[in-house]
mmCIF file of C-alpha atoms in Angstrom:
data_model
loop_
_atom_site.group_PDB
_atom_site.id
_atom_site.type_symbol
_atom_site.label_atom_id
_atom_site.label_comp_id
_atom_site.label_asym_id
_atom_site.label_seq_id
_atom_site.Cartn_x
_atom_site.Cartn_y
_atom_site.Cartn_z
ATOM 1 C CA MET A 18 0.282 28.286 0.553
ATOM 2 C CA SER A 19 0.688 24.542 -0.015
ATOM 3 C CA ILE A 20 3.143 22.356 1.867
ATOM 4 C CA ILE A 21 5.342 22.129 -1.204
ATOM 5 C CA GLU A 22 5.302 25.889 -1.789
ATOM 6 C CA TYR A 23 6.787 26.400 1.652
ATOM 7 C CA ASP A 24 10.569 26.641 1.467
ATOM 8 C CA PRO A 25 12.154 26.081 4.884
ATOM 9 C CA VAL A 26 15.483 27.357 3.540
ATOM 10 C CA LYS A 27 13.976 30.814 3.106
ATOM 11 C CA ASN A 28 12.848 32.955 6.018
ATOM 12 C CA GLU A 29 9.095 32.564 6.260
ATOM 13 C CA SER A 30 6.892 34.403 8.687
ATOM 14 C CA ASP A 31 6.467 32.865 12.121
ATOM 15 C CA GLU A 32 2.732 32.656 11.455
ATOM 16 C CA ASP A 33 3.198 30.614 8.254
ATOM 17 C CA LEU A 34 5.699 28.333 9.969
ATOM 18 C CA ALA A 35 3.351 27.783 12.916
ATOM 19 C CA LYS A 36 0.473 26.889 10.566
ATOM 20 C CA LEU A 37 2.580 24.372 8.663
ATOM 21 C CA GLU A 38 4.061 22.793 11.766
ATOM 22 C CA SER A 39 0.643 22.398 13.344
ATOM 23 C CA MET A 40 -0.701 20.844 10.154
ATOM 24 C CA CYS A 41 2.231 18.581 9.227
ATOM 25 C CA GLY A 42 4.589 18.496 12.169
ATOM 26 C CA GLY A 43 8.183 19.627 12.306
ATOM 27 C CA ARG A 44 9.503 16.340 10.955
ATOM 28 C CA HIS A 45 7.776 16.899 7.607
ATOM 29 C CA LEU A 46 9.409 20.300 7.341
ATOM 30 C CA LYS A 47 12.835 18.950 8.323
ATOM 31 C CA TYR A 48 12.447 16.121 5.796
ATOM 32 C CA GLN A 49 11.458 18.584 3.083
ATOM 33 C CA LYS A 50 14.378 20.878 3.857
ATOM 34 C CA THR A 51 16.857 17.995 3.875
ATOM 35 C CA CYS A 52 15.577 16.712 0.505
ATOM 36 C CA LYS A 53 15.829 20.154 -1.064
ATOM 37 C CA ILE A 54 19.374 20.650 0.180
ATOM 38 C CA LEU A 55 20.452 17.174 -0.999
ATOM 39 C CA PHE A 56 18.840 17.481 -4.444
ATOM 40 C CA SER A 57 20.163 21.011 -4.867
ATOM 41 C CA LYS A 58 23.721 19.871 -4.183
ATOM 42 C CA LEU A 59 23.430 16.791 -6.387
ATOM 43 C CA SER A 60 21.813 18.709 -9.256
ATOM 44 C CA SER A 61 24.653 21.239 -9.204
ATOM 45 C CA VAL A 62 27.097 18.492 -10.278
ATOM 46 C CA ALA A 63 24.895 16.011 -12.185
ATOM 47 C CA ASP A 64 21.663 15.642 -14.126
ATOM 48 C CA LEU A 65 19.135 13.934 -11.880
ATOM 49 C CA ILE A 66 16.587 11.456 -13.215
ATOM 50 C CA PHE A 67 14.014 10.038 -10.808
ATOM 51 C CA PHE A 68 12.086 6.839 -11.523
ATOM 52 C CA GLU A 69 8.899 5.548 -9.974
ATOM 53 C CA ASP A 70 7.160 2.210 -10.413
ATOM 54 C CA GLY A 71 4.075 2.629 -12.543
ATOM 55 C CA THR A 72 1.794 -0.287 -13.180
ATOM 56 C CA VAL A 73 2.234 -3.522 -11.288
ATOM 57 C CA ARG A 74 2.978 -6.491 -13.525
ATOM 58 C CA PRO A 75 0.361 -9.264 -13.231
ATOM 59 C CA GLU A 76 2.849 -11.809 -11.878
ATOM 60 C CA LYS A 77 3.826 -9.396 -9.068
ATOM 61 C CA ARG A 78 0.325 -8.186 -8.229
ATOM 62 C CA ALA A 79 -0.255 -10.605 -5.337
ATOM 63 C CA THR A 80 3.030 -9.600 -3.672
ATOM 64 C CA TYR A 81 2.268 -5.908 -4.236
ATOM 65 C CA ILE A 82 -1.194 -6.245 -2.672
ATOM 66 C CA GLU A 83 0.212 -8.202 0.263
ATOM 67 C CA ARG A 84 2.801 -5.473 0.929
ATOM 68 C CA ARG A 85 0.210 -2.685 0.732
ATOM 69 C CA ASN A 86 -2.046 -4.627 3.106
ATOM 70 C CA ASP A 87 0.897 -5.067 5.498
ATOM 71 C CA ASP A 88 1.555 -1.299 5.318
ATOM 72 C CA TYR A 89 -2.108 -0.616 6.065
ATOM 73 C CA ASP A 90 -2.169 -3.079 8.970
ATOM 74 C CA GLU A 91 0.998 -1.497 10.385
ATOM 75 C CA MET A 92 -0.535 1.986 10.271
ATOM 76 C CA ILE A 93 -3.773 0.748 11.856
ATOM 77 C CA SER A 94 -1.801 -0.929 14.654
ATOM 78 C CA VAL A 95 -0.031 2.368 15.398
ATOM 79 C CA ILE A 96 -3.365 4.212 15.475
ATOM 80 C CA ASP A 97 -4.737 1.524 17.818
ATOM 81 C CA MET A 98 -1.745 2.005 20.146
ATOM 82 C CA VAL A 99 -2.317 5.773 20.190
ATOM 83 C CA ASP A 100 -6.011 5.171 20.958
ATOM 84 C CA ARG A 101 -4.983 2.979 23.906
ATOM 85 C CA GLY A 102 -2.929 5.886 25.266
ATOM 86 C CA MET A 103 0.536 4.463 24.654
ATOM 87 C CA ASN A 104 3.387 6.954 24.548
ATOM 88 C CA LEU A 105 5.737 7.228 21.565
ATOM 89 C CA THR A 106 8.503 5.139 23.161
ATOM 90 C CA GLU A 107 6.077 2.278 23.821
ATOM 91 C CA ILE A 108 4.674 2.526 20.293
ATOM 92 C CA LEU A 109 8.148 2.294 18.768
ATOM 93 C CA GLN A 110 9.007 -0.688 20.978
ATOM 94 C CA ASN A 111 5.768 -2.479 20.070
ATOM 95 C CA SER A 112 5.836 -1.814 16.349
ATOM 96 C CA ASN A 113 7.311 -4.643 14.253
ATOM 97 C CA ASN A 114 8.358 -2.743 11.167
ATOM 98 C CA PHE A 115 7.634 0.934 11.644
ATOM 99 C CA ARG A 116 7.905 2.745 8.323
ATOM 100 C CA THR A 117 7.860 6.369 7.356
ATOM 101 C CA VAL A 118 4.375 7.711 6.803
ATOM 102 C CA HIS A 119 3.575 7.581 3.092
ATOM 103 C CA THR A 120 2.902 11.319 2.909
ATOM 104 C CA HIS A 121 6.677 11.756 2.823
ATOM 105 C CA PHE A 122 6.703 10.104 -0.601
ATOM 106 C CA ILE A 123 4.225 12.630 -1.977
ATOM 107 C CA ILE A 124 6.458 15.472 -0.813
ATOM 108 C CA LEU A 125 9.558 13.738 -2.163
ATOM 109 C CA LYS A 126 8.007 13.313 -5.629
ATOM 110 C CA GLU A 127 7.180 16.999 -5.926
ATOM 111 C CA ILE A 128 10.602 18.108 -4.732
ATOM 112 C CA ALA A 129 12.381 15.600 -7.004
ATOM 113 C CA ALA A 130 10.504 16.906 -10.040
ATOM 114 C CA ARG A 131 11.896 20.390 -9.324
ATOM 115 C CA TYR A 132 15.504 19.218 -9.375
ATOM 116 C CA GLY A 133 15.491 16.743 -12.243
ATOM 117 C CA LYS A 134 13.457 14.705 -14.682
ATOM 118 C CA TYR A 135 10.780 12.485 -13.168
ATOM 119 C CA ARG A 136 9.745 9.298 -14.967
ATOM 120 C CA VAL A 137 7.090 6.713 -14.213
ATOM 121 C CA SER A 138 7.882 3.233 -15.563
ATOM 122 C CA ILE A 139 4.831 1.791 -17.274
ATOM 123 C CA THR A 140 6.202 -0.429 -20.043
ATOM 124 C CA ARG A 141 8.564 -2.608 -17.991
ATOM 125 C CA GLU A 142 9.835 -3.332 -14.501
ATOM 126 C CA CYS A 143 11.181 -0.118 -12.973
ATOM 127 C CA ASP A 144 14.556 -1.642 -12.053
ATOM 128 C CA ALA A 145 15.070 -2.811 -15.646
ATOM 129 C CA GLU A 146 14.014 0.615 -16.931
ATOM 130 C CA ILE A 147 16.567 2.320 -14.698
ATOM 131 C CA VAL A 148 19.363 -0.032 -15.766
ATOM 132 C CA LYS A 149 18.493 0.416 -19.454
ATOM 133 C CA TYR A 150 18.525 4.190 -19.071
ATOM 134 C CA ALA A 151 21.760 4.150 -17.046
ATOM 135 C CA ASN A 152 23.543 2.004 -19.639
ATOM 136 C CA GLU A 153 22.305 4.079 -22.578
ATOM 137 C CA GLN A 154 23.311 7.345 -20.899
ATOM 138 C CA LYS A 155 26.527 5.934 -19.395
ATOM 139 C CA SER A 156 25.346 7.076 -15.983
ATOM 140 C CA PHE A 157 27.848 7.479 -13.198
ATOM 141 C CA ALA A 158 25.682 6.131 -10.372
ATOM 142 C CA ILE A 159 22.282 4.830 -9.337
ATOM 143 C CA LEU A 160 21.025 5.772 -5.891
ATOM 144 C CA ALA A 161 18.212 3.569 -4.646
ATOM 145 C CA GLU A 162 16.461 2.503 -1.473
ATOM 146 C CA ASP A 163 17.462 -1.129 -1.984
ATOM 147 C CA SER A 164 20.287 -3.246 -3.384
ATOM 148 C CA ASP A 165 18.476 -4.542 -6.493
ATOM 149 C CA PHE A 166 20.984 -2.894 -8.820
ATOM 150 C CA LEU A 167 23.822 -5.098 -7.621
ATOM 151 C CA ILE A 168 22.340 -7.853 -9.794
ATOM 152 C CA PHE A 169 22.826 -5.903 -13.049
ATOM 153 C CA GLU A 170 26.122 -5.667 -14.847
ATOM 154 C CA GLY A 171 27.152 -2.058 -15.424
ATOM 155 C CA ASN A 172 29.317 -0.373 -18.024
#
C-alpha cells in the first residue's frame, strides 16, 4: 500500500496505520486527510483545476536557483540542529524561515489530481496561464498560496 493509497477517512487496520505513521509521521496523515476533505467539499460545488509551474523561464532561472538553494540550506540547518541534539522547540526558535517539508507537495499533487484537472504550465508563466484560463472560463475564484493574482484585472 502506498502513502497515497491510504485513506485516513476510511477505517484502516491498526497495523497499516502503525506502518504508515512510523514511515511518514502522523502529520503527513493529518495533512493528507485535511486535503482530501477540503478538495472533496470544494469539488462537490465547483470544478477544480490545479496549476503547477513547469519550466522556469530563463530570466527567472537565477532567482529560482537561489530559492531552491535557500530551501536546501534551510533543511540542512535543521538536520544539523537535530544532529547537535536540539529539541524541537529550540529548532523552531533557531530556524529563520522554517517551511513545510517538500514531501507534502508530492502528496498534495496526487490528491489534487483525484479531485480535479491538474495542469503543468510549460508555455508561459503559471500566473498568466491561470489568469488566462480563469478569464476564458469565467471562473468564480482563484485560490493560491500568494497574492500575485491581485495584480490582474478580473471579469
